[in-house]
Short mmCIF file of C-alpha atoms and ligand atoms in Angstrom, two decimals:
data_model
loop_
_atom_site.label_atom_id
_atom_site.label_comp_id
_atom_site.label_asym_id
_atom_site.label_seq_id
_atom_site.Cartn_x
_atom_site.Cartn_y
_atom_site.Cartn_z
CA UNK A 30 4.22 26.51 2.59
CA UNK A 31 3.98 22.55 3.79
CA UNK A 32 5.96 19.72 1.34
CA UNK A 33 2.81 19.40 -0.52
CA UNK A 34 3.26 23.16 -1.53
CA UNK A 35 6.39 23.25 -1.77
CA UNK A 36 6.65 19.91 -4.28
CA UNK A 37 3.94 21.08 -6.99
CA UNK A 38 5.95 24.53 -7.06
CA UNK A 39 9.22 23.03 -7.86
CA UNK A 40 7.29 20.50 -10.56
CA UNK A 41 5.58 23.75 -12.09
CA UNK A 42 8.23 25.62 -12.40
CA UNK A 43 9.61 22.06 -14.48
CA UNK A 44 7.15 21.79 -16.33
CA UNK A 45 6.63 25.48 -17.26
CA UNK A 46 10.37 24.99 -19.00
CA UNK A 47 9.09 22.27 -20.51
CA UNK A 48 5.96 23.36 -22.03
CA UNK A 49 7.96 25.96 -23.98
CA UNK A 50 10.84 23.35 -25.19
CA UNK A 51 8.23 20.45 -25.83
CA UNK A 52 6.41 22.95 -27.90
CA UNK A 53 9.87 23.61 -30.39
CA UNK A 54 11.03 19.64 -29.97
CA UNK A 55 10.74 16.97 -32.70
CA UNK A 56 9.34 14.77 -30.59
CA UNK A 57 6.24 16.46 -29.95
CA UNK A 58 6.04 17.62 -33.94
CA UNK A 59 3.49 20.30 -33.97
CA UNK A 60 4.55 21.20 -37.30
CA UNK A 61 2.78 17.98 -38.68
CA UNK A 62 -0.04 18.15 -36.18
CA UNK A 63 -1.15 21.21 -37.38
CA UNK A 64 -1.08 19.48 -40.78
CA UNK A 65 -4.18 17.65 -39.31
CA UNK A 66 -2.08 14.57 -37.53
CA UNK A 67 -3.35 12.66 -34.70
CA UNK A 68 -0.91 11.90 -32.18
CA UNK A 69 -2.81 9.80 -29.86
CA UNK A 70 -1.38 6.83 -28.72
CA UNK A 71 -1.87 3.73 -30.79
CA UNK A 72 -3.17 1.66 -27.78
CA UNK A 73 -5.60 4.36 -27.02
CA UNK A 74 -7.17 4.25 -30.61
CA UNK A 75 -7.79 0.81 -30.34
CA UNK A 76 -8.96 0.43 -26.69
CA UNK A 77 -11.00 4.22 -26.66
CA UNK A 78 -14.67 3.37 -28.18
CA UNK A 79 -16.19 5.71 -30.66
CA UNK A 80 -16.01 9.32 -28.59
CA UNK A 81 -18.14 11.47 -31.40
CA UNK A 82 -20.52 13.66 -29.13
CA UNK A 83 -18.67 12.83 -25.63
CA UNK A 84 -18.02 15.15 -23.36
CA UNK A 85 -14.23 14.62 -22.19
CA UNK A 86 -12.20 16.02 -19.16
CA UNK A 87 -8.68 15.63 -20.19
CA UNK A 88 -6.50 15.57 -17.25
CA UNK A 89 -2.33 16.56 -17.13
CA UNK A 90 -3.26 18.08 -21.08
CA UNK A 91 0.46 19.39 -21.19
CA UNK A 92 0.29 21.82 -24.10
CA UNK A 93 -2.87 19.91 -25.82
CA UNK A 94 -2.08 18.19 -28.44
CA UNK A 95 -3.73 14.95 -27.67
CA UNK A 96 -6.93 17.04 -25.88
CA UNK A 97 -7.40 18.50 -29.37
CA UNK A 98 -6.85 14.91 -31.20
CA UNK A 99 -9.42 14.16 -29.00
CA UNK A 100 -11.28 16.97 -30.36
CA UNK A 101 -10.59 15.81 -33.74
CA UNK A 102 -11.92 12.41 -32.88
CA UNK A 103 -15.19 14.27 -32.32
CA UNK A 104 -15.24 15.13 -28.77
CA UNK A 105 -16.16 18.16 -27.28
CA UNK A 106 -13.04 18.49 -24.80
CA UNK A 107 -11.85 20.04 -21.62
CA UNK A 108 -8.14 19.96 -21.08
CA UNK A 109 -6.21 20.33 -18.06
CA UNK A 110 -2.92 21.32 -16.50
CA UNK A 111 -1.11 23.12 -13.83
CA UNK A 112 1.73 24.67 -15.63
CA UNK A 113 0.54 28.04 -16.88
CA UNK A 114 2.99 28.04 -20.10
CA UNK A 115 1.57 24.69 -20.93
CA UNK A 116 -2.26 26.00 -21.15
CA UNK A 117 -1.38 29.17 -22.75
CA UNK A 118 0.15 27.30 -25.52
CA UNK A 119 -3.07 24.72 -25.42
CA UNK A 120 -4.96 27.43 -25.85
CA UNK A 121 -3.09 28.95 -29.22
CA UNK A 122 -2.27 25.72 -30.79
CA UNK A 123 -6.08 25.00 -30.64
CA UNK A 124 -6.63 28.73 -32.54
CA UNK A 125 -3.94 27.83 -34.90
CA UNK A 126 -4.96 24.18 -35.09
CA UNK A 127 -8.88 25.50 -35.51
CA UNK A 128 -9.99 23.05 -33.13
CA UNK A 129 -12.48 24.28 -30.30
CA UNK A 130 -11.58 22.86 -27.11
CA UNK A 131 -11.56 24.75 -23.41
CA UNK A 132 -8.83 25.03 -21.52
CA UNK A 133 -8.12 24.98 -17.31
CA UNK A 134 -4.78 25.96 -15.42
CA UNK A 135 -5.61 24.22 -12.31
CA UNK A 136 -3.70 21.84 -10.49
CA UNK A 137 -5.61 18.04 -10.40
CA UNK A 138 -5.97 18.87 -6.52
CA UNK A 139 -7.45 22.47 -6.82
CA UNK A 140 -9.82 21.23 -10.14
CA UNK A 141 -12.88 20.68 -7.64
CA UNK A 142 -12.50 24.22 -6.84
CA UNK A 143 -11.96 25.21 -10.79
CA UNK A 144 -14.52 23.26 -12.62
CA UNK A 145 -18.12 22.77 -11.83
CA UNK A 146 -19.25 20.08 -14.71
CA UNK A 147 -19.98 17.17 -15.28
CA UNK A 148 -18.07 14.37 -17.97
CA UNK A 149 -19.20 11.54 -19.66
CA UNK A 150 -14.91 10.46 -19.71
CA UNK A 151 -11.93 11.24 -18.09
CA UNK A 152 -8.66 10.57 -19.63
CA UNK A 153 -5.55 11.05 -18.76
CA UNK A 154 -2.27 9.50 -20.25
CA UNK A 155 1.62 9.18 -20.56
CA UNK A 156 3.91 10.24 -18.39
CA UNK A 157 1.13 11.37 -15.95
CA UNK A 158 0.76 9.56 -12.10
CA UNK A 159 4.57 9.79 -10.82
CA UNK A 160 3.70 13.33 -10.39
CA UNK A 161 1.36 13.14 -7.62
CA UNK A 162 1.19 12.66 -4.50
CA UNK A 163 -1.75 11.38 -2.92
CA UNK A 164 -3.24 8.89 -5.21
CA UNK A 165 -6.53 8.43 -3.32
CA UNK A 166 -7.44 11.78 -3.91
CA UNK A 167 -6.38 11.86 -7.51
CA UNK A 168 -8.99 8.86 -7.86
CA UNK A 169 -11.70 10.32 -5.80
CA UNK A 170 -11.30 13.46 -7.76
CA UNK A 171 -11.54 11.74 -11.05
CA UNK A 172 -14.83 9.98 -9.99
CA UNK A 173 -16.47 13.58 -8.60
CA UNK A 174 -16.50 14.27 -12.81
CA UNK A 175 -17.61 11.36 -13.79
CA UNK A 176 -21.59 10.84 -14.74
CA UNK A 177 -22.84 7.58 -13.27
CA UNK A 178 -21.85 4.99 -15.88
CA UNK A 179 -19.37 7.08 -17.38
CA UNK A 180 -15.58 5.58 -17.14
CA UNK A 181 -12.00 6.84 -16.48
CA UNK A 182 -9.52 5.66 -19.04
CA UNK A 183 -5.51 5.97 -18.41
CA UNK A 184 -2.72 4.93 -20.74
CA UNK A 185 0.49 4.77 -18.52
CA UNK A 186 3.87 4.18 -18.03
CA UNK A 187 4.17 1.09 -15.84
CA UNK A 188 5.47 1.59 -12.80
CA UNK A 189 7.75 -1.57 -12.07
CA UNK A 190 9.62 -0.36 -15.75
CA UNK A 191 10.48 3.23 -13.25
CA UNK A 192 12.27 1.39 -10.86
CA UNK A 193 15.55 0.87 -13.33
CA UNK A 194 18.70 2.63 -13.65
CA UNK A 195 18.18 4.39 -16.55
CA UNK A 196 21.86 6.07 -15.96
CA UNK A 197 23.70 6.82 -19.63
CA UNK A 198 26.06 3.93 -19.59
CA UNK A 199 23.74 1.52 -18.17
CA UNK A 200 23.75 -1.67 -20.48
CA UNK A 201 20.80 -4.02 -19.22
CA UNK A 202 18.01 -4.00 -16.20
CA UNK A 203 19.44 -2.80 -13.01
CA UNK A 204 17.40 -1.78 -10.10
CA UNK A 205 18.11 1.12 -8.48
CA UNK A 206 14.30 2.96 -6.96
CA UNK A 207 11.91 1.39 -5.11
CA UNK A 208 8.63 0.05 -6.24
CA UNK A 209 6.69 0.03 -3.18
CA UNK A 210 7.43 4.20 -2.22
CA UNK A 211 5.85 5.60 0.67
CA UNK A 212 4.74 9.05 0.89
CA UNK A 213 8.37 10.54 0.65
CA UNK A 214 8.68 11.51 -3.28
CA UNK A 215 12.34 10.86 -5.38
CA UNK A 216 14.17 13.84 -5.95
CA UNK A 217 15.59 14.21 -9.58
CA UNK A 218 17.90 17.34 -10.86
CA UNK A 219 17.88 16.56 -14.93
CA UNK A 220 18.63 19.52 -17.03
CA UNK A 221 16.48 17.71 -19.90
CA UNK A 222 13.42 15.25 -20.29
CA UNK A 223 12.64 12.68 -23.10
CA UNK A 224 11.69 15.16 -25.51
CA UNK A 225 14.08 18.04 -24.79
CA UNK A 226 16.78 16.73 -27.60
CA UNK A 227 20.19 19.01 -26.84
CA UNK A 228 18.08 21.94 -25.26
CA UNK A 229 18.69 22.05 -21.19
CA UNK A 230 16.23 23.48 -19.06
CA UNK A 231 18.97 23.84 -16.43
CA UNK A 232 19.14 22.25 -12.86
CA UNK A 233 15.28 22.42 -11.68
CA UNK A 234 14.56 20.10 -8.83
CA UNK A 235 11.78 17.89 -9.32
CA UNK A 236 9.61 15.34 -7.30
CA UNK A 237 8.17 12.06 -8.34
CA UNK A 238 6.29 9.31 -6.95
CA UNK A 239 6.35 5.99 -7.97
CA UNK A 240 2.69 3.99 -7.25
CA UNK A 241 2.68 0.24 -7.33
CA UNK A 242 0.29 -1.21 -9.63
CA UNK A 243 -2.25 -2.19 -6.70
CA UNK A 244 -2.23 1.20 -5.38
CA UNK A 245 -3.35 2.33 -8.94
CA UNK A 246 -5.85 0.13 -8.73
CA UNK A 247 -7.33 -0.18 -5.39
CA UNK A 248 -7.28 3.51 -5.54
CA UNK A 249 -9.85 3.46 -8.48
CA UNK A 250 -11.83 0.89 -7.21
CA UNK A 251 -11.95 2.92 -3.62
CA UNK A 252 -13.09 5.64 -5.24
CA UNK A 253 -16.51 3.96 -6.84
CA UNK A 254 -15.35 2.97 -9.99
CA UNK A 255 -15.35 -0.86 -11.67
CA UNK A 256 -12.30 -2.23 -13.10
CA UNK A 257 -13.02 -2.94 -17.17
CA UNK A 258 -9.80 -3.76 -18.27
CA UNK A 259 -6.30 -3.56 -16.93
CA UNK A 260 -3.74 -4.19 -19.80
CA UNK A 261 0.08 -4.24 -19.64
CA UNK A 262 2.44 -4.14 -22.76
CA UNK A 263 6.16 -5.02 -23.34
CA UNK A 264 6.90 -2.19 -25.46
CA UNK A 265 6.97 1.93 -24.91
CA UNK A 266 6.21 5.16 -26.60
CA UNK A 267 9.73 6.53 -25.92
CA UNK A 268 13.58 5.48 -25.03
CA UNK A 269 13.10 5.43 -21.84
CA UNK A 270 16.27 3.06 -21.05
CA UNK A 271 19.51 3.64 -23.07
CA UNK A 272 19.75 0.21 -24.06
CA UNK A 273 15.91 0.17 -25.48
CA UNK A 274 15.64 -1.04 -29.43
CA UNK A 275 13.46 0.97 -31.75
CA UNK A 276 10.77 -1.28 -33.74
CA UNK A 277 10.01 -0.46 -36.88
CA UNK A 278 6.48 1.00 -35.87
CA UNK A 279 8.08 3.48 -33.45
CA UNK A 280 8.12 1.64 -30.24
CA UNK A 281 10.88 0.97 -27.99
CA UNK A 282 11.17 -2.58 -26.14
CA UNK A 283 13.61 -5.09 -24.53
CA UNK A 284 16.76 -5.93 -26.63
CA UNK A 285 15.83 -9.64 -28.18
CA UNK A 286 18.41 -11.13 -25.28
CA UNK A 287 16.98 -9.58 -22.52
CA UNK A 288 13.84 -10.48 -20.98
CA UNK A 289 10.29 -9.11 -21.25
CA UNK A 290 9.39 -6.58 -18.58
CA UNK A 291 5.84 -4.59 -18.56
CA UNK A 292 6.31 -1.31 -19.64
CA UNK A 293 3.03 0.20 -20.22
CA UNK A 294 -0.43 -0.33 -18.65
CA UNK A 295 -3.83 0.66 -19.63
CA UNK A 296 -6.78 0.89 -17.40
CA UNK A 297 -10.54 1.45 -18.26
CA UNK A 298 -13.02 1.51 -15.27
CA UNK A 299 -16.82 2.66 -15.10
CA UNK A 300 -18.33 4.92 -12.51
CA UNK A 301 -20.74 2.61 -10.72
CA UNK A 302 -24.50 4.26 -9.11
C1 SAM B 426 4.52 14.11 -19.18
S1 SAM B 426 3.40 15.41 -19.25
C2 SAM B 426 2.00 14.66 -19.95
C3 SAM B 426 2.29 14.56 -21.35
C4 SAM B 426 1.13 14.23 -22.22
N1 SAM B 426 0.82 12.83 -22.11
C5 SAM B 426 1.59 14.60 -23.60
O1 SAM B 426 2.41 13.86 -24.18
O2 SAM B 426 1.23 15.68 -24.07
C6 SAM B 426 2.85 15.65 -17.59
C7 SAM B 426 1.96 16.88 -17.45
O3 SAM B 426 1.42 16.85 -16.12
C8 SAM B 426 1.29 18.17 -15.67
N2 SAM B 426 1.16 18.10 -14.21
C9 SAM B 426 2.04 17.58 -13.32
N3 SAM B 426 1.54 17.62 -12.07
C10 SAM B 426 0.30 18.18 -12.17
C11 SAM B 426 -0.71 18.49 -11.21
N4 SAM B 426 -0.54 18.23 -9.91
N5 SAM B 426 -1.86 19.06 -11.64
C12 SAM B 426 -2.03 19.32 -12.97
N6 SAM B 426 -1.10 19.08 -13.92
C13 SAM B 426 0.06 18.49 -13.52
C14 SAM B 426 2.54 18.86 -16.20
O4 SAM B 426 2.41 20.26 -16.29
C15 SAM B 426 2.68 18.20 -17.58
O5 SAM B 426 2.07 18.98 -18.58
#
């Protein structure tokens, strides 16, 4: 096997843990989703137009609970993801959820292979680009599944809030990756993830890639696609710095003496002719 290979192996193997732990965690809740919650992100129900009757490809689903809010906002909804764990518990939640929705184990670079269709959307969202490679592709392959005038939507860490040390003790912004990464990926050993709580998945090597924000976005305008919107925010979805404040809605930003940093993006962009 090349690096390529041997990179999405280690990262399955990751996130096949962490389908199964995600699915027990608080964080993720599927206790109350199956009460009928939503648990799409707030930025995404405001930005996302009305999506009753669209057909969506959901890309990096995890274990499906946004594909089948999607669902639930009236979509009609393919989800997927590489990790085999993940889908198979896609595929029951959306039994036990009653909520039709189809389900791929595919990796994003193998998906031409896997899926001959055709989507009026693609979405994909948090927690989602570090994790591969070869952006260009990514983007090329996103616009291959597009209809003409159909658009790719992304809700997204932001990439210059990654390049912090986000080390236990660490009081205020210090940085310690890079922001413009070549090709070579960061190599991380955690034993949890930001919805694990006290259960360890033990050491796992994994491999991420940070992409500057004009990569992300030269890479979707490569590939065919118009820019909409690009939107960044000063405030996250989860702790990811131990010094982060908790807002009242949920969200973690900045303590009030520190300043503002982006720490989310959104990005909506239309397939052109
Ligand atoms: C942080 S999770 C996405 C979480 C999702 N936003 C949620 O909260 O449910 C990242 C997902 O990407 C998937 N993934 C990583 N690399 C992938 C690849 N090359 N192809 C397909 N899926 C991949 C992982 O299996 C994992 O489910």
């Amino acid at each position: 096997m090349g690096d390529f290979d041997n990179y999405m192996e280690a990262n399955k193997d990751l996130w096949d843990k962490l389908a199964r732990i995600h699915h027990k965690s608080e964080f993720y809740d599927v206790a109350g989703f199956l009460k009928g919650g939503q648990t799409l992100d707030p930025i995404e129900l405001e930005e996302l137009p009305d999506l009753s009757g669209k057909k969506i490809l959901h890309l990096q689903c995890h274990f499906g609970m946004d594909t089948l809010s999607l669902a639930r906002l009236g979509a009609e909804i393919t989800g997927v993801d590489f990790s085999p764990e993940a889908i198979e518990l896609a595929r029951e939640l959306s039994k036990r959820a009653r909520v039709d929705a189809r389900f791929i184990c595919s990796n994003i670079y193998d998906l031409p292979d896997n899926l001959d269709d055709i989507f009026d959307i693609v979405f994909t969202s948090g927690g989602v680009i570090m994790w591969l490679p070869d952006l260009e592709r990514w983007a090329r392959i996103i616009a291959g599944f597009l209809k003409s005038g159909g658009f790719f939507y992304i809700r997204e860490f932001h990439p210059f809030a990654y390049i912090f040390d986000n080390g236990e003790r660490v009081t205020h912004l210090q940085v310690k990756y890079p922001y413009f990464q070549d090709r070579e990926p960061l190599r991380f050993e955690d034993e949890g993830s930001y919805a694990s709580g006290d259960e360890k998945t033990g050491k796992i090597p994994s491999f991420e890639w940070n992409h500057s924000v004009s990569r992300i976005i030269n890479c979707v305008i490569d590939a065919g696609m118009k820019i909409d919107f690009f939107h960044e925010f000063p405030e996250t979805s989860y702790k990811a710095l131990p010094f982060m404040v908790q807002t009242e809605s949920g969200r973690w930003i900045l303590p009030e003496n520190q300043d503002k940093i982006p720490l989310m993006f959104s990005l909506k962009a239309t397939k052109c002719d």
